[in-house]
Short mmCIF file of C-alpha atoms in Angstrom, two decimals:
data_model
loop_
_atom_site.label_atom_id
_atom_site.label_comp_id
_atom_site.label_asym_id
_atom_site.label_seq_id
_atom_site.Cartn_x
_atom_site.Cartn_y
_atom_site.Cartn_z
CA MET A 20 0.07 -36.97 7.60
CA ARG A 21 0.69 -33.60 9.34
CA TRP A 22 0.76 -30.78 6.81
CA ALA A 23 2.89 -27.68 7.50
CA ASP A 24 1.02 -24.56 8.59
CA ASN A 25 -0.03 -22.28 5.71
CA VAL A 26 1.26 -24.65 2.99
CA LEU A 27 -1.23 -24.98 0.13
CA ILE A 28 -2.78 -28.41 -0.38
CA THR A 29 -4.94 -29.50 -3.30
CA THR A 30 -7.94 -31.82 -3.20
CA LYS A 31 -5.90 -34.31 -5.23
CA GLU A 32 -3.09 -34.33 -2.65
CA LEU A 33 -5.57 -34.82 0.18
CA ALA A 34 -7.19 -37.68 -1.74
CA GLU A 35 -3.78 -39.29 -2.21
CA GLN A 36 -3.47 -39.29 1.58
CA GLY A 37 -6.75 -41.18 1.83
CA MET A 38 -9.12 -38.30 2.61
CA ARG A 39 -12.58 -38.48 1.07
CA PRO A 40 -14.65 -35.42 0.06
CA HIS A 41 -16.89 -35.60 3.15
CA GLU A 42 -13.81 -35.82 5.39
CA ILE A 43 -12.31 -32.74 3.75
CA ARG A 44 -15.58 -30.86 4.33
CA ALA A 45 -15.52 -31.93 7.97
CA GLN A 46 -11.94 -30.67 8.37
CA VAL A 47 -12.99 -27.30 6.93
CA ALA A 48 -16.02 -27.11 9.23
CA ALA A 49 -13.79 -27.87 12.23
CA GLY A 50 -11.33 -25.12 11.27
CA LYS A 51 -8.51 -27.60 10.66
CA LEU A 52 -8.40 -26.72 6.97
CA VAL A 53 -9.08 -23.36 5.31
CA GLN A 54 -10.40 -23.32 1.74
CA VAL A 55 -8.34 -20.82 -0.26
CA ARG A 56 -10.28 -21.41 -3.48
CA ARG A 57 -11.99 -24.35 -5.15
CA SER A 58 -9.92 -27.52 -4.67
CA VAL A 59 -7.16 -25.67 -2.77
CA TYR A 60 -6.74 -25.58 1.02
CA ARG A 61 -4.24 -24.61 3.70
CA VAL A 62 -3.66 -25.54 7.34
CA PRO A 63 -4.13 -22.45 9.54
CA GLU A 64 -1.47 -21.34 11.98
CA PRO A 65 -2.04 -22.41 15.59
CA GLU A 66 -4.01 -19.92 17.67
CA GLY A 67 -1.71 -17.39 19.32
CA ALA A 68 1.11 -17.99 16.84
CA GLY A 69 1.58 -14.27 16.34
CA ASP A 70 -0.02 -10.90 15.79
CA PRO A 71 -2.98 -11.52 13.45
CA ALA A 72 -2.73 -8.03 11.97
CA VAL A 73 0.93 -7.77 11.00
CA GLU A 74 3.32 -10.61 10.21
CA PRO A 75 7.10 -10.59 10.90
CA ASP A 76 7.92 -9.58 7.31
CA GLY A 77 5.70 -6.50 7.63
CA ARG A 78 2.81 -7.83 5.54
CA SER A 79 -0.68 -7.93 7.01
CA ALA A 80 -2.48 -11.23 7.47
CA ASN A 81 -4.86 -10.24 4.64
CA GLU A 82 -1.93 -9.55 2.31
CA LEU A 83 -0.45 -12.97 3.05
CA GLU A 84 -3.85 -14.55 2.47
CA HIS A 85 -4.11 -12.80 -0.90
CA LEU A 86 -0.63 -13.99 -1.86
CA GLN A 87 -1.73 -17.53 -1.04
CA LEU A 88 -4.83 -17.05 -3.18
CA ILE A 89 -2.52 -15.92 -5.99
CA GLU A 90 -0.43 -19.07 -5.58
CA ALA A 91 -3.56 -21.20 -5.67
CA THR A 92 -4.81 -19.43 -8.80
CA LEU A 93 -1.66 -19.40 -10.94
CA GLY A 94 -1.83 -23.08 -11.85
CA ARG A 95 -5.30 -22.58 -13.30
CA LEU A 96 -4.46 -19.62 -15.55
CA ARG A 97 -4.74 -19.98 -19.30
CA PRO A 98 -1.79 -19.11 -21.57
CA GLY A 99 -1.42 -15.37 -22.08
CA ALA A 100 -2.83 -14.48 -18.67
CA CYS A 101 -0.89 -12.50 -16.08
CA LEU A 102 -1.46 -11.07 -12.62
CA SER A 103 -2.57 -7.44 -12.75
CA HIS A 104 -4.11 -4.54 -10.82
CA GLN A 105 -4.12 -5.06 -7.02
CA SER A 106 -2.56 -8.54 -7.26
CA ALA A 107 0.31 -7.22 -9.38
CA ALA A 108 0.70 -4.28 -6.99
CA LEU A 109 1.08 -6.65 -4.04
CA THR A 110 3.67 -8.65 -5.99
CA HIS A 111 5.56 -5.40 -6.70
CA GLU A 112 5.30 -4.60 -2.95
CA LEU A 113 3.11 -1.54 -3.46
CA PRO A 114 0.68 -0.66 -0.65
CA ILE A 115 -2.91 -1.78 -1.19
CA PRO A 116 -5.47 -1.52 1.64
CA ASP A 117 -6.87 -4.84 2.83
CA LYS A 118 -10.42 -3.86 1.85
CA LEU A 119 -9.35 -3.54 -1.82
CA LEU A 120 -7.58 -6.90 -2.12
CA GLY A 121 -10.52 -9.28 -2.62
CA PRO A 122 -10.23 -11.75 -5.52
CA VAL A 123 -7.07 -12.30 -7.55
CA HIS A 124 -6.85 -9.87 -10.48
CA VAL A 125 -5.79 -11.37 -13.80
CA THR A 126 -5.61 -9.85 -17.29
CA ARG A 127 -5.65 -11.82 -20.55
CA PRO A 128 -6.54 -11.08 -24.18
CA GLY A 129 -10.12 -11.28 -25.35
CA SER A 130 -13.42 -9.67 -24.49
CA GLY A 131 -15.89 -10.03 -21.64
CA GLY A 132 -14.36 -9.62 -18.19
CA LYS A 133 -15.71 -11.55 -15.23
CA VAL A 134 -15.77 -11.06 -11.45
CA GLY A 135 -16.03 -14.05 -9.12
CA SER A 136 -15.41 -14.63 -5.44
CA SER A 137 -11.78 -15.64 -6.01
CA LEU A 138 -10.97 -14.29 -9.51
CA HIS A 139 -11.45 -10.91 -11.20
CA LEU A 140 -10.75 -11.35 -14.91
CA HIS A 141 -9.84 -8.25 -16.94
CA ARG A 142 -9.66 -8.38 -20.73
CA SER A 143 -6.79 -6.59 -22.43
CA SER A 144 -3.71 -7.38 -24.49
CA VAL A 145 -0.66 -6.65 -22.37
CA PRO A 146 2.47 -6.23 -24.56
CA ALA A 147 5.20 -8.79 -23.91
CA GLU A 148 7.59 -6.05 -22.77
CA HIS A 149 5.15 -5.20 -19.96
CA VAL A 150 4.87 -8.74 -18.61
CA VAL A 151 7.44 -9.63 -15.97
CA ASP A 152 8.26 -13.20 -14.93
CA THR A 153 8.41 -13.49 -11.14
CA ALA A 154 8.52 -16.28 -8.58
CA ARG A 155 4.74 -15.93 -8.40
CA GLY A 156 4.29 -16.16 -12.16
CA PRO A 157 3.74 -13.60 -14.96
CA VAL A 158 2.87 -10.13 -13.65
CA THR A 159 2.22 -6.80 -15.37
CA SER A 160 5.26 -4.48 -15.24
CA LEU A 161 5.52 -1.78 -12.59
CA ALA A 162 4.55 0.92 -15.10
CA TRP A 163 1.58 -1.04 -16.47
CA THR A 164 0.42 -1.90 -12.95
CA VAL A 165 0.56 1.75 -11.89
CA VAL A 166 -1.57 2.78 -14.89
CA ASP A 167 -4.16 0.12 -14.02
CA LEU A 168 -4.26 1.34 -10.41
CA ALA A 169 -4.52 5.00 -11.42
CA ARG A 170 -7.57 4.15 -13.55
CA THR A 171 -9.40 1.84 -11.17
CA LEU A 172 -8.58 2.61 -7.52
CA PRO A 173 -9.99 5.50 -5.47
CA PRO A 174 -7.44 8.31 -6.00
CA ILE A 175 -6.31 8.43 -2.36
CA HIS A 176 -5.24 4.76 -2.54
CA ALA A 177 -3.81 5.04 -6.06
CA VAL A 178 -1.63 7.96 -4.95
CA ALA A 179 -0.18 5.93 -2.06
CA ALA A 180 0.74 3.07 -4.39
CA ILE A 181 2.21 5.33 -7.08
CA ASP A 182 4.20 7.33 -4.52
CA LYS A 183 5.86 4.06 -3.50
CA ALA A 184 6.42 3.06 -7.13
CA LEU A 185 8.13 6.39 -7.87
CA ALA A 186 10.35 5.94 -4.82
CA ARG A 187 11.35 2.55 -6.26
CA GLY A 188 12.31 3.99 -9.63
CA LEU A 189 9.11 4.16 -11.68
CA ASP A 190 9.53 6.33 -14.78
CA ARG A 191 6.56 8.70 -14.61
CA ALA A 192 6.94 9.63 -18.29
CA GLU A 193 6.72 5.95 -19.28
CA ALA A 194 3.53 5.53 -17.24
CA MET A 195 2.04 8.66 -18.82
CA GLU A 196 2.90 7.36 -22.29
CA LEU A 197 1.21 4.03 -21.53
CA LEU A 198 -1.86 5.88 -20.33
CA ASP A 199 -2.05 7.95 -23.51
CA ARG A 200 -1.68 4.82 -25.65
CA GLN A 201 -4.87 3.37 -24.17
CA PRO A 202 -7.69 5.93 -24.53
CA VAL A 203 -10.26 4.39 -22.19
CA ARG A 204 -12.61 5.55 -19.46
CA GLY A 205 -10.87 6.89 -16.38
CA ASN A 206 -7.85 8.39 -18.17
CA VAL A 207 -8.53 12.00 -17.12
CA SER A 208 -8.56 11.25 -13.39
CA ALA A 209 -5.72 8.73 -13.81
CA ARG A 210 -3.56 11.39 -15.45
CA ALA A 211 -4.26 13.78 -12.55
CA VAL A 212 -3.27 11.11 -10.03
CA LEU A 213 -0.06 10.29 -11.91
CA ARG A 214 0.90 13.96 -12.02
CA PHE A 215 0.15 14.43 -8.32
CA ALA A 216 2.11 11.40 -7.07
CA ASP A 217 5.44 12.12 -5.39
CA GLY A 218 8.08 9.58 -4.44
CA ARG A 219 9.25 11.73 -1.54
CA SER A 220 6.27 10.65 0.57
CA GLU A 221 7.66 7.98 2.87
CA SER A 222 4.48 6.32 4.14
CA VAL A 223 0.88 5.63 3.18
CA GLY A 224 -0.22 8.08 5.88
CA GLU A 225 1.86 10.85 4.31
CA SER A 226 0.42 10.06 0.87
CA HIS A 227 -3.14 10.12 2.19
CA SER A 228 -2.44 13.39 4.01
CA ARG A 229 -1.18 15.04 0.81
CA TRP A 230 -4.17 13.91 -1.22
CA LEU A 231 -6.63 15.13 1.42
CA MET A 232 -4.89 18.52 1.52
CA HIS A 233 -5.21 18.64 -2.26
CA GLU A 234 -8.90 17.71 -2.25
CA LEU A 235 -9.67 20.18 0.54
CA GLY A 236 -7.95 23.01 -1.30
CA LEU A 237 -5.32 23.51 1.40
CA PRO A 238 -1.95 25.08 0.51
CA ALA A 239 0.45 22.43 -0.79
CA PRO A 240 3.39 21.82 1.56
CA GLN A 241 7.01 21.16 0.66
CA LEU A 242 8.12 17.59 1.32
CA GLN A 243 11.11 16.25 3.24
CA VAL A 244 12.97 19.58 3.44
CA LYS A 245 16.16 19.50 5.51
CA LEU A 246 16.08 22.00 8.38
CA LEU A 247 19.47 23.35 9.46
CA THR A 248 20.72 25.68 12.19
CA GLU A 249 22.36 29.00 11.28
CA ASP A 250 25.68 27.15 11.52
CA GLY A 251 24.53 24.58 8.97
CA GLU A 252 23.99 21.80 11.51
CA TYR A 253 21.31 19.27 10.52
CA VAL A 254 18.21 19.32 12.75
CA ALA A 255 15.43 17.42 11.00
CA ARG A 256 13.73 16.47 7.74
CA PRO A 257 9.99 16.79 8.51
CA ASP A 258 7.21 15.22 6.47
CA PHE A 259 5.68 18.58 5.51
CA LEU A 260 6.77 22.21 5.57
CA TRP A 261 4.84 25.44 4.96
CA GLU A 262 7.64 27.99 4.91
CA ASP A 263 5.25 30.89 4.30
CA CYS A 264 3.86 30.55 7.83
CA ARG A 265 6.82 28.74 9.44
CA VAL A 266 4.85 25.54 10.08
CA VAL A 267 6.08 21.95 10.12
CA GLY A 268 3.57 19.11 9.72
CA GLU A 269 4.14 15.53 10.84
CA PHE A 270 2.02 12.44 10.26
CA ASP A 271 2.44 10.11 13.24
CA GLY A 272 1.90 6.40 12.81
CA MET A 273 3.26 3.66 15.08
CA ILE A 274 4.72 1.98 11.98
CA LYS A 275 6.78 5.13 11.49
CA TYR A 276 8.20 4.80 15.00
CA GLY A 277 8.85 1.11 14.34
CA ARG A 278 10.95 2.03 11.27
CA LEU A 279 13.11 4.23 13.49
CA LEU A 280 13.87 1.45 15.97
CA LYS A 281 17.48 0.30 16.14
CA PRO A 282 18.42 -3.22 17.32
CA GLY A 283 17.78 -3.49 21.06
CA GLN A 284 16.04 -0.11 21.23
CA ASP A 285 12.70 0.34 22.99
CA ILE A 286 9.79 2.24 21.41
CA SER A 287 9.79 4.65 24.37
CA GLU A 288 13.35 5.68 23.49
CA VAL A 289 12.26 6.50 19.94
CA ILE A 290 9.31 8.56 21.17
CA LEU A 291 11.59 10.48 23.56
CA ALA A 292 14.03 11.15 20.71
CA GLU A 293 11.12 12.37 18.58
CA LYS A 294 10.09 14.81 21.32
CA ARG A 295 13.63 16.19 21.50
CA ARG A 296 13.64 16.49 17.72
CA GLU A 297 10.42 18.52 17.87
CA GLU A 298 11.92 20.82 20.50
CA ALA A 299 14.89 21.41 18.21
CA ILE A 300 12.53 22.27 15.33
CA ARG A 301 10.66 24.74 17.55
CA ARG A 302 13.93 26.40 18.50
CA LEU A 303 14.39 27.19 14.80
CA GLY A 304 11.18 29.21 14.98
CA TYR A 305 8.74 26.71 13.47
CA TRP A 306 5.27 25.82 14.73
CA VAL A 307 4.73 22.04 14.75
CA ILE A 308 1.41 20.32 14.08
CA ARG A 309 0.90 16.56 14.23
CA TRP A 310 -1.88 14.22 13.21
CA VAL A 311 -2.65 10.50 13.21
CA TRP A 312 -4.84 8.12 11.19
CA ARG A 313 -8.09 9.01 12.97
CA ASP A 314 -7.59 12.67 12.01
CA LEU A 315 -7.58 11.67 8.34
CA ASP A 316 -10.95 9.95 8.77
CA ASP A 317 -12.67 13.29 9.52
CA ARG A 318 -12.13 15.59 6.55
CA ASP A 319 -13.63 18.68 8.20
CA ALA A 320 -11.59 18.20 11.38
CA PHE A 321 -8.43 17.69 9.32
CA ARG A 322 -9.06 20.90 7.37
CA LYS A 323 -9.51 22.80 10.63
CA LEU A 324 -6.37 21.24 12.13
CA ILE A 325 -4.17 22.34 9.22
CA THR A 326 -5.81 25.76 8.85
CA ARG A 327 -5.56 26.49 12.58
CA GLY A 328 -1.95 25.30 12.67
CA ARG A 329 -1.01 27.60 9.81
CA GLN A 330 -2.72 30.54 11.53
CA LEU A 331 -0.89 29.89 14.81
CA GLY A 332 2.41 29.52 12.99
CA ALA A 333 1.93 32.82 11.17
CA ARG A 334 1.08 34.62 14.42
CA ALA A 335 4.04 33.13 16.27
CA GLY A 336 6.40 34.22 13.52
CA ALA A 337 4.94 37.72 13.17
#
C-alpha cells in the first residue's frame, strides 16, 4: 500500500498491512519512513517537493514536524493532560523559534515532571476555564500559555510571542492576574516581560529589536506612528520613531517584503516602492536607519548603529 506523504502511520497499521518489525526498521534506515515518536511514523515528502525552510502556509518545516509530533502524542495522553508551553503556543499560532520547539510540552496534575526526547511533562493543575478544546486536542488558553512562556522562555523570545498574543486580543490584565495567582520561581522576570510586551510590533524582528534596545539601555522608540505631510497626507507608518532626534528606524526582513506582495506583484516592485517610501520620509525631515537579522546578532554593533543613527538625525535636524 502507498501511504500519503506526511500522513502519520502507527506500528499497528503497518503490521495490518503485513509489515514486520525488521521491515519497518529497514524502511526507516532507507529513509522511506520517518519515526515521529515510538510506534508512530510518517512518509517523507519527495525530495525537491518544496522549500525545506518555509511551507506554503507560512510555517517552517520544523514547526510542521512539531505539529506532527503533537498529533502522534495526543492519543497517548492521560486524562487531565493538555498541551502547554511551546506546543500550546504553536497551536495558538504564536511565534516560537525552531531551536526551542523540541519535545511536545504537556501539563497534567500531580508532582514530578519529566523530560524525554519526545515529551516534556510539566506538573500543574490547569483550571478547566483555561483549557481550550481544539482540533489538536486540549490546549492551555492563550492567557495561560503566555504566562508559561513568560516564565520559561528567554525574554527576547517570550516578548515576540506575547506581542503576537496581544495583537490577537490577549487581555494583559488577565495574564498578570494569572501570574500573581501562581507565586513560583520566575515570576519577577515574567512580570517584566508581560509589562514590556506590545501588540503594535508587527514581526518577530521588530519584537527582538525592541527587547535589545531595552536591554542595551537605548532610548525607547514610539511604535507604528503615522507620518503625515503638512497638508495631512499620509506618507508612512514606520516600525520605530525617535521624534526627539527626528529618526525613523526600520527592521528589514524578506518576510516583511513578502507580506507586502500583492497578487501578481514581483518582489523587486515591492523593494522599489519601499525605496520611494523612504525618500518620502526623508523629505519630511527624518533620518532613516535600517537593520536586518544579522545586525541583531551583534549586540555591540546594534548599539552603535542605533546610537550613531540618532546622532546623525539630531545633527541633520539642527
